[in-house]
Structure formats: structure tokens, C-alpha cells
Amino acid sequence: MADAPAPEALDVRIGIDIGGTFTDLVLSRGGRTLFVNKTSSTPADPGEAVITGLAEMLERLAIEPGAVKEIVHGTTVGSNAILQRKGAKTALITTKGFRDVLEIGRIRTPEMFNLAWEKPEPLAPRRYRREISERIAADGSVVTAIDLAEVVAVCGELVAEGVEAVAICFLNSYVNPVHEIAAAAAVREAFPELRVTASHEVLPEIKEYERTSTTVVNAYLLPEMQTYIDRLRRRIAELGIRAPLQVVASNGGMMGAPVAARLPVFAVASGPAGGVTGAASLSGGFDYGDLIIFDMGGTTAKASIVENGQAALVTEYEFRDGISSPSRFIKGGGYMLKVPAVDIAEVGAGGGSLASIDAGGLLTVGPASAGADPGPACYARGNDRPTVTDANMCLGYLNPEALAGGSLPVHRDRAIEAMRRHVAIPLGLSIEEAAQGVRQIANVSMARAIRSVTVERGRDPRDMTIVAFGGGGPLHALDVARILGVKRVIAPIMSGVFSAAGMLTADVEHNFVRAVQKKITDVEAAWLSPRLEDLAAEGLTVLAEEGYGDDGVELRFAADLRYVGQSSELTIPFDPQAILAAGFASLAERFYADYRSTYGYATGEPVEVAALRLTAIGRAERLAFQTAKVDAAATRGLSGTRMVHFERGMPPVSTRLMARGDVTTEPQQGPAVIESYDTTIVVPPDARFRADAVGNVIIDIA
């Protein structure tokens, strides 16, 4: 009979991260003790793995479902729906003359000299895009009144063609949404089964392309996300859990499941954002300086940065195949989402990424992945092609018997045979050389993602520390660090499930925006003050509806600024009281400094305001890594030695095997392979490693 739960079990919170290979669960009991569970992802029905993992964890720890107070979930449903093109059949209703704005975009291509490049097919095909005779001027006045009968008739035609969702985006509705409000109401009344998104509900900002694209993406995701969240909430309730379900937003904060179901475009980058939020919390509790976030999972690797304890945020990004990043140099290659998001670059290089020889005889790795099913060749589930995980298995980095604490049997001979047949023989290499080649290509690809969030942002990675997590992050971080010239790597506690743990550090966040077009010198206190008060009232109302009183609320204001005549902005935070006292024009100096840091130069030309922003934060008791204690079962591993290939052309090295729980604060010399339930940390011969007071493993490179 299981022991009765400790008193702290009455306060149970669970973070859940669905990856391409594993679904990770971290349970926090009393805000201090952490437990972990990994279960194979179920791509056909992602919620199935969530429920399986929840049931297993509650049973193993003898925790009553009623003790669970909160579930925080990072979901890839939105991103997968876009990548796999399995969203709703979506239509767009817009102002006459703007039917083709999605194709026109910004008139940019990501690769200027690539004649074979093809623009992504719009999520709302042209035959489902219809124009309406309505017009609102730039000052908000009505030029041509809307005919609601025309709107309903057009929607009737679209419904007859099988359309499931409609995006409504009229010109200048960010100034005056009266036509969108009327049109959305008419469509919802006439066709209650149709999912409807109006642009003023999602993005009340200037720029018709960005607003149209974001609104269409939201409409495209509505059925998939709503169905997923409704089903998951029902399944959770069937387990006896009555706790609220929170969804991690792309900006790293949380939002309630009903909001995520209504505005899924704000959660497209949900999963990766949780790890960055956790790293920012880690940075706040320990003096590690500025951080490079390196998250390598089974399908992709992600990179971001944390400076001065704050995650880097952007107000827009493009979602696409290959390398997906908010690059200021490369535009036009994906679907534009103008929403607050953590500045993350993502590449198709993960543990399950497939290695192959292309038509030119060159070795390639990814972006195609073996995923969770069938998985790498060493899983012996039907895939006979080598992956990055198989390369690590061939080189001796991974346990040759089982992974995930023994719960996942593996077969090293299958990895060797796959590497021999598909890479070594075609290239005339040994097994070890082939595996080193696969690993090196993956490492270079991941280093490219890190450069896109450091060098492209005017930051020198050599001045920063890499925080490596995900199932494969600590396996590859030292090699990636060498490529970048980084001297220190940290593998945080629960590295393999750190994104799920990081979700438990997140606060509830809601974002609000008001479009503005004024020179900064024309913004006077009498004009600014009521607008800030209006934003604050809206934010406080939403947080109050979710149970947050004045004591648990923080309001963060910012302004989108740009040089007069520019079309892109920088977001500059400010304190309302200080800026009202000093004058809004005082923000110009901060804009110049940020512009110089980002682009390498700045001028004293006039500045204008494009938008006012508010982030309304609801704070509650959250996980603090500096006081966390990891369940001992999650830090166990093998002892002894194993032969490991560290360098190409060099013989294997006898390498010490250690359990993560046995790493002490006393510095030790590599080589070492440090194992735990959730990940493996590889320390090369010329590096030194130690643990800090909590258990984060710190590795210094010679």
C-alpha cells in the first residue's frame, strides 16, 4: 500500500510539454519537490499521451486527482496544423481592392537568387477570398457604408463550397472597427456553425498585410485548436482533475484554455516558449550572466537569448519550414504572425532527424524526422534509416541498453547497421566517421540557429553562457559551444524536461495594443494619460475575471517607435508615471540607443509612435528553481566506464559513467557521460564540470 501523500501534496501543479518524440510531464508538489515522467508522443492524437502520462504520474505518486490545482500545457497543435496543412478550409472577407494582399505581402523573398523558390500557398486560397463594398478612411470616418446583406450572401456562397472558418479584415478597421463588428455579428447569426475571426479581435494595428495574415492564421487554426482543447479538458475531467487548464502563449506567459481556443494564433510557438521562460527564471535566481537558450528535442532544435534576466521578445515573426526565425534580414518565406512572441529560431535538427545522401552525393541531416513513431533505428520500431540519435548511439554517447530511465529499450546494433548501410558504405567511411559526420552537420545547423538570435541581433555569443536542455541539448551543447566560441555550458536541473518545468514558472499574461500615428514630439500628457488609463482598465478587467486582484497584478507599458517614414518598429518599455513627468519625447534617446544596438548605427532624425502596448500580468505562487528539489529517482544513472569516440580520426576514450545525482560541487575533469532519467550530459576530455547548490551542472571548456 502506498504511503499517504505528504502535506505538500495538497498543492500540486503539473507542466506538460508535447514534443515530436516524447511528451514530458513535471509535477511540482508544494512548489518545491519535482517529479518527472516521459511518455512517447502520439502524433495522431496528442492528447492521448497527455492523459496517459497524467494517469501514470498520479498513480505512481499516490496523489488524488483533486489535489491538482493547475495544469500548464505547451502545445504544438497550432504549429503542426500549419506545417502539415491540416487546418480549416478558410475564407477571407476583405475590403474591395485588397483581395490579393496575402500574395503581395511585403514584396520580399527570403533568397534573392534562388529561382526555384516558391512562395508558401496562402492559408486562404484565392477562390475563397471575397471583396465587400465598404470603406473606412484612415481617420476612422465612414466613406462607404457596409451592406450586411452582401456580407451574408457572400458567406452563404462560401459555406456552400465547404468553408469552415472565415477571417474578416477590412481596411483601417484598426482605427474604427464598426464595419467588422457588424459583419462578424451578421455572419455568426446567419451561420452559427462557422468559425469567425475579425481582425480587430486579434490585431487592432496598422499594416493591412500583417493584420490580414495574422487574422487568417487565427481562423485557420480555430477548429483544430478548439477541438483539441475541448477534448483535452473533457479527458482531464474524466480523470477526476478539476484544476484549470492553462496554455503557454508564444510570449512565454500563460493564458486560460478558453482564450487559447478563441485566439490560437497567440499560442503557435507555445511549446518552445516554456523553456525560455524557465531559463529566464533560472537567470533571475543565479548569477550566470546573459544566456543563450539551446533546446534540442527529437524533431527540432530551438535557440533564444535571455539578457538581464529577461527573455528577448519580438512583436512579429514568420512561421515556416526549415529555419524559422524572426530574422530582420530574411523576410517573405513564411506566414506572418504579428503577435508578441519569444525571439526563437528553430531548425529541423533533432534527435530524430534523418541522415541521408542527396542526389549530389552529399550527406544531409533533417529536416525530415523519424519522430516518435517509428523513431530512430535503434528503437527497432520499423525505421531502418539513421538519425542523429543513432549517430550518438554509434559513438558511445548513449546508454546502449535503454533510455528514459530504462523505460525505452534500444538496440545499438540496429543503429550501427543503419549507419553502415545508408551513410558509411555510400561515402566510403567507417561507422565512426559516418556518425561523426552526421553529428557535425547537425551541430553546424544548430549553431546557425543560435547565430540568428545573437549575431543577427548585434550580440556576441562569446560573451554569453549556453543553457542546454531538451533530450538532446546536453548531448550536443559542448560541440555547438566550440563552433560559436562559447566557454561555458549549463545543463539545468531536469534538463530533458526543462520546458515542462519552465512552464511552472510562468505567470498569466494578456497583451493589449492601441494603434497610434503621431510624431513623438506631438504626444502630450493630456492626450497620453487617458489612453494609458484605458489600456490599464482593460488589462485589470481581464485579470479580475481570472481571479487576480490588485496585489497579484503588474502592468507593463511599452511603445512601438520608429523613424518617421519607416515601416518597422522597435518596442521600448516605459514607466507611465515617469514618462508623464519627463515628457513622452524623452523616449527618443532610448529608441536611438536600442536602434544602434540592434542595427549598428543610429541617427537623430525625427521619431514617431506607431502603437502603445500593455502587458497585464497576473502573478501567483510559482516554481522557483533556486529552492527546488528534484526527486532522487530522476537523477539516477549508470556507473562504470564506456568507450566513447570524441574526435574524428582519434581512437575511442575510456569514459567515466556517472549518475547526475552523484555530481558534486567539487570541479572534476572530463571525459564523463552523466546520465539521468530525462537526458544525458556529455563532457569531453578537455572540459571541467561541477554542480551548483541546486544541481545545475556547469561545464567549463578549456
XYZ file of C-alpha atoms in Angstrom:
702
model
C 0.000 0.000 0.000
C 1.379 3.406 -0.964
C 2.269 5.860 1.757
C -0.164 8.709 2.335
C 0.760 11.863 0.423
C 2.826 14.410 2.283
C 1.043 17.627 3.307
C 2.680 19.472 0.425
C 0.814 17.173 -1.984
C -2.264 19.332 -1.378
C -0.677 21.938 -3.665
C 0.096 20.086 -6.893
C 0.835 21.755 -10.227
C 1.760 19.976 -13.430
C 3.600 21.254 -16.504
C 3.162 19.360 -19.782
C 5.240 19.745 -22.947
C 4.387 17.760 -26.076
C 7.408 17.132 -28.264
C 7.846 15.330 -31.550
C 9.201 12.224 -29.814
C 8.278 12.431 -26.115
C 5.578 14.098 -24.062
C 7.168 15.433 -20.871
C 5.377 15.954 -17.566
C 6.805 17.678 -14.494
C 4.831 17.644 -11.255
C 5.547 20.241 -8.587
C 4.419 19.294 -5.101
C 4.257 22.172 -2.675
C 6.190 24.344 -5.108
C 9.430 22.576 -4.145
C 9.685 18.860 -4.906
C 9.729 17.993 -8.605
C 8.801 14.677 -10.194
C 9.141 13.759 -13.847
C 7.511 11.437 -16.342
C 8.222 10.904 -20.050
C 5.883 9.048 -22.348
C 6.016 8.534 -26.102
C 4.115 11.194 -28.019
C 1.045 10.192 -30.001
C 1.096 12.402 -33.125
C -2.276 11.204 -34.375
C -3.889 12.327 -31.095
C -1.503 14.447 -28.966
C -3.915 14.496 -26.031
C -3.696 10.722 -25.641
C -0.070 10.923 -24.467
C -1.006 13.740 -22.078
C -3.726 11.688 -20.408
C -1.557 8.560 -20.300
C 1.274 10.486 -18.653
C -1.048 12.180 -16.162
C -2.659 8.912 -15.099
C 0.723 7.180 -14.718
C 2.181 10.005 -12.654
C -0.764 10.376 -10.278
C -0.896 6.606 -9.718
C 2.853 6.280 -9.158
C 2.931 9.116 -6.624
C -0.377 8.128 -4.975
C -1.803 11.614 -5.495
C -5.544 12.139 -5.551
C -6.739 13.958 -8.706
C -8.453 16.552 -6.537
C -5.061 17.683 -5.194
C -4.073 19.056 -8.602
C -4.502 22.828 -8.540
C -3.277 23.767 -12.001
C -2.167 22.212 -15.298
C 0.062 24.293 -17.571
C 0.287 22.999 -21.103
C 2.571 23.817 -24.001
C 1.036 22.607 -27.224
C 2.319 22.119 -30.758
C -1.188 21.728 -32.190
C -1.083 25.152 -33.834
C 2.391 24.844 -35.346
C 1.735 21.291 -36.543
C -1.548 22.322 -38.168
C 0.307 24.939 -40.229
C 3.258 22.711 -41.117
C 1.044 19.772 -42.064
C -1.607 21.988 -43.698
C -4.408 20.325 -41.744
C -6.214 23.443 -40.517
C -9.676 24.572 -41.511
C -10.806 25.361 -45.048
C -10.511 29.108 -44.555
C -12.011 32.102 -46.364
C -11.204 35.799 -46.191
C -13.699 38.643 -46.471
C -11.989 41.969 -47.073
C -12.392 45.454 -48.490
C -12.750 45.757 -52.260
C -9.313 46.043 -53.822
C -7.455 44.066 -51.122
C -8.196 40.502 -52.152
C -4.581 39.725 -53.040
C -2.796 41.269 -50.071
C -1.672 37.820 -48.859
C 0.208 37.155 -52.111
C 1.621 40.648 -52.357
C 2.834 40.591 -48.759
C 5.928 42.737 -48.311
C 7.209 42.063 -51.830
C 10.202 40.268 -50.310
C 11.798 36.870 -50.893
C 13.992 35.061 -48.365
C 16.511 34.012 -51.046
C 17.015 36.669 -53.716
C 18.917 34.485 -56.216
C 17.052 31.199 -55.724
C 14.988 30.857 -58.906
C 13.415 27.618 -57.655
C 11.962 29.214 -54.518
C 8.173 29.104 -54.271
C 6.102 31.368 -52.080
C 4.039 29.496 -49.447
C 0.487 28.904 -50.586
C -1.861 31.262 -48.668
C -3.901 29.544 -45.979
C -6.963 31.211 -47.523
C -6.803 30.299 -51.263
C -7.800 32.994 -53.734
C -11.055 31.297 -54.689
C -12.133 31.651 -51.036
C -11.220 35.335 -50.773
C -14.097 37.738 -51.408
C -14.343 41.531 -51.534
C -17.018 43.700 -49.917
C -18.039 47.240 -50.946
C -17.198 49.048 -47.723
C -14.604 51.671 -46.849
C -13.381 53.443 -43.734
C -10.899 56.283 -44.093
C -7.554 56.491 -42.308
C -9.086 58.901 -39.782
C -11.867 56.426 -38.925
C -14.674 58.144 -40.800
C -17.058 56.031 -42.888
C -16.560 56.593 -46.624
C -18.744 53.730 -47.885
C -21.255 52.109 -45.539
C -21.260 48.318 -45.314
C -24.114 46.281 -46.793
C -24.672 43.381 -44.356
C -26.930 41.596 -46.844
C -23.961 41.451 -49.207
C -21.768 40.008 -46.417
C -24.299 37.297 -45.583
C -24.789 36.429 -49.256
C -21.044 36.079 -49.804
C -20.741 33.872 -46.726
C -23.583 31.723 -47.986
C -21.621 31.066 -51.177
C -18.506 30.190 -49.164
C -20.385 27.833 -46.849
C -21.836 26.096 -49.903
C -18.248 25.454 -51.032
C -17.398 23.788 -47.716
C -15.616 26.655 -45.970
C -15.229 26.021 -42.214
C -13.711 29.293 -40.982
C -13.866 32.928 -42.090
C -11.420 35.743 -41.435
C -12.838 39.271 -41.685
C -10.275 42.021 -42.271
C -11.341 45.442 -43.514
C -9.046 48.336 -44.361
C -8.457 50.763 -41.467
C -10.549 48.711 -39.039
C -7.763 49.229 -36.510
C -8.938 52.858 -36.293
C -12.670 52.176 -36.402
C -13.882 48.538 -36.244
C -17.584 49.341 -36.655
C -17.876 47.528 -40.004
C -16.007 44.451 -38.764
C -18.144 44.281 -35.629
C -21.350 44.420 -37.670
C -20.126 41.943 -40.286
C -18.905 39.416 -37.695
C -22.198 39.610 -35.801
C -24.211 39.107 -39.006
C -22.153 36.103 -40.099
C -22.292 34.457 -36.662
C -26.050 34.880 -36.546
C -26.628 33.573 -40.077
C -24.103 30.714 -39.890
C -23.611 29.685 -36.241
C -21.560 26.639 -37.242
C -18.970 28.815 -38.998
C -15.822 29.836 -37.088
C -15.367 33.597 -37.428
C -12.361 35.791 -36.627
C -12.367 39.572 -37.100
C -9.053 41.410 -37.257
C -9.916 43.929 -34.517
C -10.362 40.987 -32.123
C -6.865 39.702 -32.874
C -4.680 42.579 -34.051
C -6.060 46.147 -33.925
C -2.904 47.573 -35.544
C -1.903 49.352 -38.725
C -0.391 47.378 -41.679
C -3.043 45.553 -43.682
C -0.802 42.649 -44.747
C 0.364 41.781 -41.253
C -3.141 42.190 -39.847
C -4.702 40.115 -42.631
C -2.121 37.330 -42.342
C -2.440 37.103 -38.556
C -6.244 37.050 -38.737
C -6.251 34.337 -41.421
C -3.844 32.176 -39.394
C -6.112 32.517 -36.363
C -9.176 31.486 -38.381
C -7.253 28.609 -39.974
C -6.351 27.198 -36.532
C -9.719 27.671 -34.817
C -11.350 24.243 -35.447
C -8.179 22.271 -34.752
C -7.339 24.110 -31.531
C -10.906 24.297 -30.248
C -11.471 20.586 -30.845
C -8.163 19.691 -29.194
C -8.670 21.850 -26.110
C -12.311 20.811 -25.610
C -11.389 17.130 -25.867
C -8.382 17.502 -23.570
C -10.382 19.343 -20.907
C -13.029 16.640 -21.041
C -10.452 13.862 -20.691
C -8.756 15.632 -17.787
C -12.117 15.953 -16.045
C -12.726 12.220 -16.575
C -9.544 11.552 -14.575
C -11.147 13.421 -11.690
C -8.996 16.552 -12.087
C -10.954 19.771 -11.674
C -7.986 22.128 -11.971
C -7.969 24.863 -14.621
C -6.040 24.179 -17.818
C -3.627 26.948 -18.773
C -1.913 27.179 -22.164
C 1.536 28.682 -22.638
C 1.420 31.592 -25.080
C 4.100 32.382 -27.647
C 5.387 35.201 -25.404
C 6.170 32.752 -22.592
C 3.246 33.714 -20.361
C 0.062 31.740 -19.729
C -3.494 32.177 -20.887
C -6.636 30.301 -19.982
C -7.750 27.456 -22.221
C -10.892 29.346 -23.395
C -8.720 32.261 -24.573
C -6.315 29.882 -26.334
C -9.241 28.211 -28.090
C -10.532 31.597 -29.283
C -7.140 33.120 -30.164
C -4.881 30.191 -31.126
C -2.558 32.458 -33.139
C -1.120 33.611 -29.796
C -0.024 30.034 -28.985
C 1.636 28.871 -32.209
C 5.074 28.933 -30.512
C 3.628 27.630 -27.245
C 5.948 24.707 -26.531
C 9.389 26.314 -27.083
C 8.398 29.426 -25.123
C 8.066 27.438 -21.889
C 11.756 26.553 -21.842
C 12.810 30.162 -22.424
C 10.551 31.309 -19.585
C 12.157 28.706 -17.337
C 15.644 29.856 -18.332
C 14.719 33.472 -17.534
C 13.561 32.312 -14.100
C 16.809 30.378 -13.705
C 18.767 33.505 -14.632
C 16.895 35.505 -12.012
C 17.828 33.047 -9.273
C 21.500 32.549 -10.161
C 24.238 34.888 -11.354
C 25.008 33.300 -14.726
C 25.054 36.475 -16.823
C 23.379 36.664 -20.216
C 22.242 33.312 -21.583
C 21.904 31.542 -24.904
C 18.997 29.131 -24.768
C 19.653 25.878 -26.626
C 16.734 23.450 -26.655
C 17.214 20.282 -28.705
C 14.353 17.818 -28.864
C 13.514 14.867 -31.034
C 12.410 16.819 -34.109
C 13.830 20.340 -33.919
C 16.354 22.490 -32.094
C 15.463 25.949 -30.807
C 17.598 28.929 -29.835
C 16.876 32.158 -27.988
C 18.578 34.549 -25.585
C 17.962 35.895 -22.068
C 19.536 39.264 -21.229
C 19.470 40.872 -17.784
C 17.117 38.126 -16.638
C 14.548 38.877 -19.364
C 13.665 36.747 -22.374
C 14.087 38.511 -25.706
C 10.670 39.292 -27.202
C 9.533 40.349 -30.670
C 6.212 41.713 -31.867
C 6.157 39.676 -35.086
C 7.706 36.593 -36.650
C 7.363 34.370 -39.687
C 6.450 30.734 -39.280
C 7.860 28.465 -41.963
C 9.716 25.244 -42.749
C 13.482 24.990 -42.492
C 14.893 27.641 -40.191
C 12.048 29.574 -38.640
C 13.136 32.800 -37.023
C 12.167 36.448 -36.616
C 15.186 37.448 -38.706
C 15.406 41.112 -39.637
C 17.344 40.147 -42.777
C 15.204 37.329 -44.190
C 11.529 38.041 -44.857
C 8.775 36.712 -47.059
C 9.385 32.995 -46.625
C 6.564 32.064 -44.287
C 3.271 33.006 -42.674
C 3.431 36.347 -40.915
C 2.200 36.395 -37.326
C 2.231 39.844 -35.772
C 1.832 38.748 -32.165
C 4.086 39.064 -29.092
C 6.467 36.117 -29.023
C 9.722 34.982 -27.527
C 12.516 35.598 -30.034
C 13.130 31.969 -31.023
C 14.924 30.485 -34.024
C 14.113 26.886 -34.895
C 15.817 24.405 -37.222
C 14.855 20.904 -38.281
C 17.728 19.244 -36.451
C 16.752 16.998 -33.546
C 17.468 13.556 -32.216
C 15.075 12.011 -34.730
C 16.361 13.952 -37.763
C 17.104 11.556 -40.606
C 20.523 11.339 -42.259
C 20.705 10.602 -45.980
C 22.802 11.092 -49.110
C 21.340 13.614 -51.551
C 21.376 13.470 -55.360
C 24.748 15.205 -55.422
C 26.333 12.631 -53.121
C 26.425 14.905 -50.069
C 25.426 13.946 -46.554
C 22.336 15.785 -45.266
C 20.652 15.724 -41.871
C 16.993 16.751 -41.433
C 14.604 18.439 -41.606
C 12.703 15.154 -42.161
C 12.388 13.300 -38.865
C 11.604 9.786 -37.725
C 9.557 11.387 -34.940
C 8.068 9.327 -32.142
C 6.676 6.643 -34.406
C 8.633 4.774 -35.658
C 11.512 6.766 -34.138
C 15.271 6.253 -34.607
C 16.580 2.952 -35.974
C 17.805 1.946 -32.505
C 14.185 1.903 -31.277
C 13.575 -1.126 -33.556
C 10.067 0.050 -34.443
C 10.281 -0.201 -38.206
C 12.660 2.595 -39.237
C 15.955 1.419 -40.752
C 17.361 4.860 -41.644
C 19.929 6.504 -39.341
C 19.126 9.554 -37.231
C 21.153 11.880 -35.008
C 20.237 9.680 -32.041
C 21.620 6.664 -33.901
C 24.854 8.586 -34.545
C 25.162 9.292 -30.821
C 24.468 5.619 -30.118
C 27.228 4.532 -32.545
C 29.754 6.869 -30.907
C 29.057 5.619 -27.378
C 27.376 8.744 -26.007
C 24.125 6.976 -25.138
C 23.240 4.015 -22.965
C 23.290 1.037 -25.381
C 20.582 -0.853 -23.468
C 17.769 1.585 -22.670
C 16.837 5.265 -22.432
C 14.397 7.261 -20.251
C 15.432 5.536 -17.045
C 15.181 2.087 -18.590
C 11.618 2.555 -19.832
C 12.647 2.693 -23.513
C 14.679 -0.338 -24.714
C 17.149 0.420 -27.520
C 19.295 -1.695 -29.829
C 22.750 -0.332 -30.644
C 23.280 -2.952 -33.358
C 20.293 -1.522 -35.300
C 21.846 1.963 -35.147
C 25.200 0.644 -36.406
C 23.577 -1.266 -39.276
C 21.519 1.775 -40.341
C 24.607 3.989 -40.272
C 26.628 1.425 -42.235
C 24.043 0.892 -44.976
C 22.843 4.455 -45.549
C 25.912 6.598 -44.794
C 29.186 4.723 -44.259
C 29.104 2.468 -47.359
C 27.874 5.154 -49.821
C 30.567 7.582 -48.635
C 33.338 5.049 -48.110
C 33.680 5.845 -44.403
C 33.965 3.859 -41.207
C 30.927 3.660 -38.918
C 32.517 6.113 -36.500
C 33.467 8.604 -39.231
C 29.945 8.456 -40.668
C 28.417 9.028 -37.230
C 30.791 11.928 -36.563
C 29.762 13.453 -39.892
C 26.058 13.192 -39.068
C 26.641 14.749 -35.675
C 28.794 17.572 -37.082
C 26.207 18.568 -39.702
C 23.506 18.676 -37.020
C 25.763 20.762 -34.775
C 26.509 23.304 -37.514
C 22.801 23.624 -38.294
C 22.027 24.263 -34.623
C 24.849 26.790 -34.347
C 23.262 28.625 -37.292
C 20.037 28.971 -35.307
C 21.962 30.443 -32.362
C 23.733 32.926 -34.631
C 20.369 34.151 -35.926
C 19.356 35.259 -32.408
C 22.782 36.552 -31.361
C 24.993 37.799 -34.196
C 21.985 38.989 -36.239
C 20.816 40.909 -33.166
C 24.194 42.548 -32.583
C 25.100 40.209 -29.692
C 28.414 38.349 -29.391
C 27.772 34.717 -28.337
C 31.289 34.517 -26.915
C 30.174 36.840 -24.108
C 27.302 34.574 -23.119
C 26.645 31.195 -21.491
C 24.720 28.379 -23.163
C 21.889 26.818 -21.169
C 21.274 23.449 -22.803
C 18.157 21.380 -22.300
C 15.767 19.091 -24.109
C 16.504 15.416 -24.585
C 19.479 16.149 -26.860
C 20.650 19.591 -25.727
C 23.268 18.462 -23.175
C 24.438 15.796 -25.657
C 25.429 18.367 -28.287
C 25.909 21.628 -26.381
C 29.686 21.365 -25.913
C 30.325 20.853 -29.637
C 27.936 23.675 -30.541
C 29.683 25.900 -27.985
C 33.050 25.238 -29.651
C 31.670 26.281 -33.041
C 30.462 29.561 -31.530
C 33.454 30.229 -29.264
C 31.340 29.964 -26.083
C 33.317 28.949 -22.976
C 30.620 27.783 -20.556
C 27.614 25.443 -20.804
C 24.982 24.853 -18.119
C 22.723 21.806 -18.064
C 19.922 22.908 -15.695
C 18.103 20.606 -13.342
C 15.678 18.317 -15.155
C 17.370 19.246 -18.449
C 15.485 16.700 -20.525
C 12.090 18.017 -19.405
C 13.095 21.603 -18.694
C 10.452 23.140 -20.977
C 7.726 21.435 -18.953
C 9.362 22.583 -15.713
C 9.780 26.097 -17.073
C 6.042 26.331 -17.689
C 5.517 26.121 -13.944
C 7.459 29.379 -13.529
C 5.228 31.321 -15.953
C 2.723 33.988 -14.996
C -0.602 34.725 -16.653
C -0.099 37.382 -19.339
C -2.502 39.260 -21.591
C -1.429 41.763 -24.238
C -3.313 44.827 -25.396
C -2.464 47.387 -28.065
C -3.693 50.751 -29.314
C -2.641 51.963 -32.755
C -1.107 55.439 -32.860
C 0.347 57.605 -35.604
C 1.976 60.635 -34.057
C 5.372 62.232 -34.002
C 6.899 61.623 -30.605
C 7.171 65.368 -30.031
C 3.403 65.733 -30.549
C 2.462 63.295 -27.773
C 1.301 65.425 -24.865
C 0.320 64.297 -21.380
C -3.295 65.385 -21.846
C -3.582 63.097 -24.868
C -1.485 60.214 -23.489
C -2.871 59.888 -19.966
C -6.465 58.816 -20.824
C -5.182 56.270 -23.348
C -2.886 54.680 -20.784
C -5.762 54.625 -18.299
C -7.998 52.964 -20.882
C -5.387 50.252 -21.543
C -4.881 49.709 -17.802
C -8.621 49.374 -17.179
C -8.925 46.764 -19.938
C -5.996 44.762 -18.569
C -7.245 44.868 -14.969
C -10.718 43.776 -16.053
C -9.421 40.696 -17.871
C -7.174 39.702 -14.953
C -10.011 40.230 -12.466
C -12.154 37.810 -14.488
C -9.419 35.206 -13.961
C -9.285 35.804 -10.203
C -6.324 38.183 -9.899
C -6.743 41.098 -7.502
C -4.664 44.253 -7.228
C -1.965 42.558 -5.136
C -1.211 39.968 -7.815
C -1.189 42.278 -10.833
C 1.610 44.006 -12.726
C 1.078 46.318 -15.689
C 3.949 46.801 -18.158
C 3.656 49.560 -20.747
C 5.670 49.961 -23.943
C 5.610 51.944 -27.168
C 6.390 50.908 -30.731
C 8.717 53.595 -32.077
C 10.304 54.132 -35.488
C 11.936 56.814 -37.572
C 9.359 58.867 -39.462
C 8.674 57.111 -42.765
C 9.916 53.675 -41.669
C 7.670 50.620 -41.753
C 9.275 48.626 -38.912
C 9.411 49.478 -35.233
C 11.319 48.813 -32.050
C 9.361 48.268 -28.834
C 10.571 50.489 -25.983
C 9.209 49.835 -22.450
C 8.414 52.766 -20.173
C 7.018 53.627 -16.755
C 3.774 55.650 -17.134
C 4.332 57.971 -14.189
C 7.944 58.660 -15.109
C 7.158 59.277 -18.771
C 4.242 61.610 -17.975
C 6.567 63.611 -15.729
C 9.544 63.678 -18.110
C 7.567 64.007 -21.317
C 6.977 61.301 -23.873
C 9.620 62.754 -26.207
C 12.266 61.607 -23.699
C 11.773 58.052 -25.072
C 13.563 59.114 -28.250
C 17.005 58.764 -26.648
C 16.217 55.214 -25.564
C 14.989 54.459 -29.071
C 18.251 55.751 -30.565
C 20.288 53.587 -28.177
C 18.250 50.455 -28.900
C 18.364 51.125 -32.639
C 22.150 51.483 -32.502
C 22.470 48.243 -30.511
C 20.263 46.362 -32.977
C 21.409 47.764 -36.314
C 24.883 49.096 -35.566
C 24.104 52.763 -36.181
C 21.542 55.447 -35.355
C 20.727 59.000 -36.429
C 18.988 61.886 -34.714
C 16.161 62.026 -37.227
C 12.548 62.514 -36.039
C 10.796 59.584 -34.347
C 7.120 58.643 -34.435
C 4.876 56.436 -32.319
C 3.154 53.500 -34.069
C 1.424 51.865 -31.088
C 1.019 51.803 -27.322
C 1.213 48.395 -25.686
C 0.264 46.891 -22.349
C 1.217 43.529 -20.904
C -1.082 42.735 -17.985
C 0.478 40.111 -15.718
C -1.283 38.040 -13.084
C 1.176 36.737 -10.505
C 0.711 33.795 -8.153
C 2.988 31.426 -6.254
C 5.195 29.793 -8.888
C 8.034 27.306 -9.019
C 11.408 28.796 -8.007
C 14.408 26.829 -9.255
C 16.706 28.124 -6.519
C 14.650 26.273 -3.878
C 13.530 23.299 -5.982
C 14.399 19.746 -5.060
C 14.368 17.055 -7.750
C 13.051 13.590 -6.944
C 16.073 11.330 -6.429
C 14.699 8.729 -8.856
C 15.079 11.225 -11.719
C 18.832 11.701 -11.114
C 19.907 8.053 -11.137
C 22.170 6.622 -13.816
C 24.825 4.044 -14.598
C 28.294 3.869 -13.088
C 31.456 2.376 -14.561
C 33.133 3.186 -17.884
C 32.354 3.097 -21.594
C 34.427 3.638 -24.726
C 33.400 6.910 -26.375
C 34.514 8.480 -29.680
C 35.060 12.206 -29.060
C 37.129 13.253 -32.081
C 37.146 12.159 -35.689
C 40.245 10.140 -36.589
C 41.138 9.557 -32.943
C 40.685 6.295 -31.024
C 37.831 5.982 -28.521
C 38.453 7.115 -24.954
C 37.591 5.191 -21.815
C 34.995 7.470 -20.265
C 33.588 7.548 -16.756
C 29.827 6.986 -16.384
C 28.123 8.956 -13.624
C 24.638 9.399 -12.272
C 23.594 13.032 -12.289
C 22.821 12.811 -8.596
C 26.483 11.959 -7.923
C 27.900 15.152 -9.461
C 29.224 17.313 -6.629
C 30.176 20.970 -6.282
C 33.864 19.985 -6.491
C 35.220 20.600 -10.029
C 36.114 17.429 -11.923
C 37.954 16.820 -15.181
C 36.328 15.206 -18.212
C 35.712 12.989 -20.013
C 32.433 11.923 -18.488
C 28.981 10.791 -19.530
C 26.442 11.928 -16.942
C 23.124 10.092 -17.070
C 19.709 10.740 -15.577
C 16.146 9.681 -16.281
C 15.478 12.506 -18.720
C 18.755 13.192 -20.538
C 22.471 12.503 -20.986
C 25.200 15.110 -20.481
C 28.440 14.606 -22.427
C 31.637 16.197 -21.077
C 34.672 15.967 -23.436
C 38.193 15.274 -22.132
C 39.333 18.917 -22.103
C 36.377 20.296 -20.099
C 35.752 20.551 -16.355
C 32.373 20.141 -14.685
C 30.687 20.628 -11.340
C 27.229 21.072 -9.853
C 25.938 24.172 -8.127
C 23.995 24.142 -4.869
C 20.724 23.168 -6.586
C 22.067 20.602 -9.045
C 22.585 22.558 -12.262
C 25.656 21.068 -13.970
C 28.185 23.724 -15.028
C 30.751 22.775 -17.697
C 33.754 24.977 -18.494
C 35.572 24.485 -21.795
C 39.351 24.802 -21.913
